XYZ file of C-alpha atoms in Angstrom:
179
model
C 0.000 0.002 0.000
C 1.425 3.373 -1.003
C 1.006 5.402 2.164
C 2.167 8.699 0.645
C -0.340 8.497 -2.187
C -3.240 7.883 0.183
C -2.209 10.613 2.637
C -2.160 13.084 -0.255
C -5.860 12.441 -0.880
C -7.054 12.722 2.725
C -8.011 15.880 4.569
C -6.282 16.594 7.882
C -9.237 15.689 10.169
C -9.659 12.328 8.388
C -6.065 11.110 8.757
C -6.665 9.498 12.203
C -9.529 7.473 10.680
C -7.096 5.649 8.410
C -3.665 6.016 10.000
C -1.894 5.922 13.362
C 1.083 8.097 14.220
C 4.005 6.065 15.561
C 5.926 8.228 18.006
C 9.005 6.011 17.882
C 9.442 6.067 14.116
C 7.772 9.470 13.729
C 5.742 8.177 10.795
C 2.138 7.545 9.960
C 1.272 3.850 9.555
C -1.990 2.378 8.214
C -4.561 1.644 10.884
C -4.897 -2.131 11.257
C -8.198 -2.332 13.032
C -11.401 -0.800 11.849
C -12.575 0.878 15.063
C -14.681 3.948 15.663
C -12.412 6.977 15.793
C -13.396 10.475 16.788
C -11.112 12.955 15.152
C -11.253 16.607 16.146
C -9.588 19.904 15.578
C -9.323 22.546 18.256
C -11.610 25.567 18.078
C -9.985 28.819 17.077
C -10.863 32.272 18.367
C -12.552 34.147 15.499
C -10.310 37.141 16.163
C -7.160 35.069 15.509
C -7.364 35.634 11.771
C -4.225 33.696 10.780
C -5.285 30.581 12.706
C -8.823 30.805 11.330
C -7.488 30.719 7.777
C -4.983 27.968 8.597
C -7.808 25.850 10.030
C -9.951 26.544 6.972
C -7.165 25.323 4.689
C -6.599 22.195 6.802
C -10.283 21.383 6.358
C -10.231 21.835 2.571
C -6.744 21.095 1.207
C -5.882 17.375 1.069
C -2.362 16.047 1.460
C -0.470 19.165 2.485
C 2.564 18.169 4.546
C 3.812 21.651 5.463
C 2.332 25.054 6.198
C 3.947 26.283 2.985
C 2.154 23.595 0.936
C -1.166 24.801 2.344
C -0.478 28.236 0.849
C 0.210 26.939 -2.669
C -2.777 27.557 -4.914
C -2.685 26.977 -8.658
C 1.079 26.461 -8.449
C 1.679 29.822 -6.805
C 2.799 30.272 -3.185
C 0.551 32.785 -1.438
C 2.249 34.940 1.219
C -0.401 34.360 3.909
C -3.108 31.777 4.646
C -5.904 34.311 4.047
C -4.784 34.907 0.472
C -4.786 31.160 -0.172
C -8.331 30.965 1.248
C -9.439 33.842 -0.968
C -7.952 32.211 -4.064
C -9.686 28.927 -3.191
C -13.006 30.770 -2.598
C -13.199 29.474 0.968
C -14.011 32.792 2.634
C -17.529 33.829 3.418
C -18.948 36.002 0.711
C -19.988 39.465 1.894
C -23.124 38.989 -0.218
C -24.451 36.643 2.492
C -23.821 39.304 5.143
C -25.432 41.954 2.959
C -28.561 39.826 2.416
C -28.799 39.108 6.146
C -28.663 42.818 6.956
C -31.309 43.586 4.321
C -33.603 40.893 5.725
C -33.038 42.033 9.306
C -33.707 45.648 8.320
C -37.112 44.616 7.028
C -37.987 42.646 10.182
C -36.282 44.395 13.113
C -36.047 47.760 14.773
C -32.729 49.693 14.634
C -31.402 48.472 17.997
C -31.390 44.721 17.095
C -29.964 45.662 13.697
C -27.067 47.442 15.439
C -26.483 44.349 17.598
C -26.349 42.169 14.488
C -23.998 44.598 12.747
C -21.731 44.630 15.812
C -21.615 40.824 15.817
C -20.747 40.821 12.125
C -17.940 43.324 12.715
C -16.573 41.387 15.700
C -16.706 37.869 14.271
C -17.095 37.684 10.511
C -13.668 38.679 9.166
C -15.510 40.891 6.705
C -13.212 43.474 5.192
C -16.122 45.619 4.129
C -17.511 46.835 7.466
C -17.334 50.541 6.443
C -19.234 49.830 3.221
C -21.834 47.797 5.119
C -22.197 50.640 7.615
C -22.656 53.215 4.868
C -25.290 51.117 3.086
C -27.282 50.363 6.247
C -26.573 53.231 8.619
C -29.905 54.978 7.966
C -31.710 51.852 9.158
C -29.364 51.470 12.168
C -29.898 55.036 13.297
C -33.583 55.239 12.320
C -34.759 55.384 15.938
C -32.586 58.429 16.618
C -33.636 60.119 13.371
C -37.277 59.464 14.284
C -36.674 61.187 17.624
C -35.591 64.305 15.728
C -31.815 64.147 16.063
C -29.721 65.565 13.223
C -28.011 63.075 10.905
C -24.519 63.471 12.428
C -25.885 63.237 15.995
C -27.921 60.153 15.116
C -24.862 58.539 13.574
C -22.767 59.230 16.693
C -25.534 57.863 18.926
C -25.830 54.693 16.823
C -22.068 54.138 16.761
C -21.572 54.586 20.532
C -23.070 51.218 21.590
C -21.423 49.512 18.607
C -18.020 50.859 19.685
C -18.630 49.900 23.325
C -19.317 46.261 22.391
C -16.440 46.147 19.891
C -14.073 47.287 22.672
C -15.228 44.266 24.693
C -14.197 42.107 21.718
C -10.755 43.740 21.601
C -11.292 46.138 18.724
C -13.143 49.414 18.083
C -14.869 51.381 15.350
C -11.723 53.144 14.164
C -9.760 49.901 13.877
C -12.318 48.396 11.514
C -12.731 51.613 9.527
C -15.932 53.000 10.963
C -16.359 56.695 11.909
């Protein structure tokens, strides 16, 4: 049995289903018994962007033996894991986020919409938070506009709770490009 060939076709989480790592020889050997195996990968904090993209590649790129091999896409070595994920179309499309905000705008009041937007900014790895804010800010500050506040005051009032929660997540409005 050609072990190398088979390992090159298996994704990282599936290797323990078929192989056992021998600590003495420091090699993977075929599993002899067919027993139930639970394979797992550790969770990664969504704010640890590099590890998130590494984990994503491990779940989708079969047979990579080094971190460098994970970053090779279409024969070209990408400088960081995120770029490899982008080239492989593994990252969440901002269209999904956009559609979710549109749907929530139609169904919710401004306050829950701001909470959703804050969650998106804190966890989604979206690089388009400022554009999302600009497209949906009127809905997110609608309650303040309805109360008669001027546009700039309403925007400040809507951004204050967003910034407060983002600080709890280790970032803030300015860091992600919001006013």
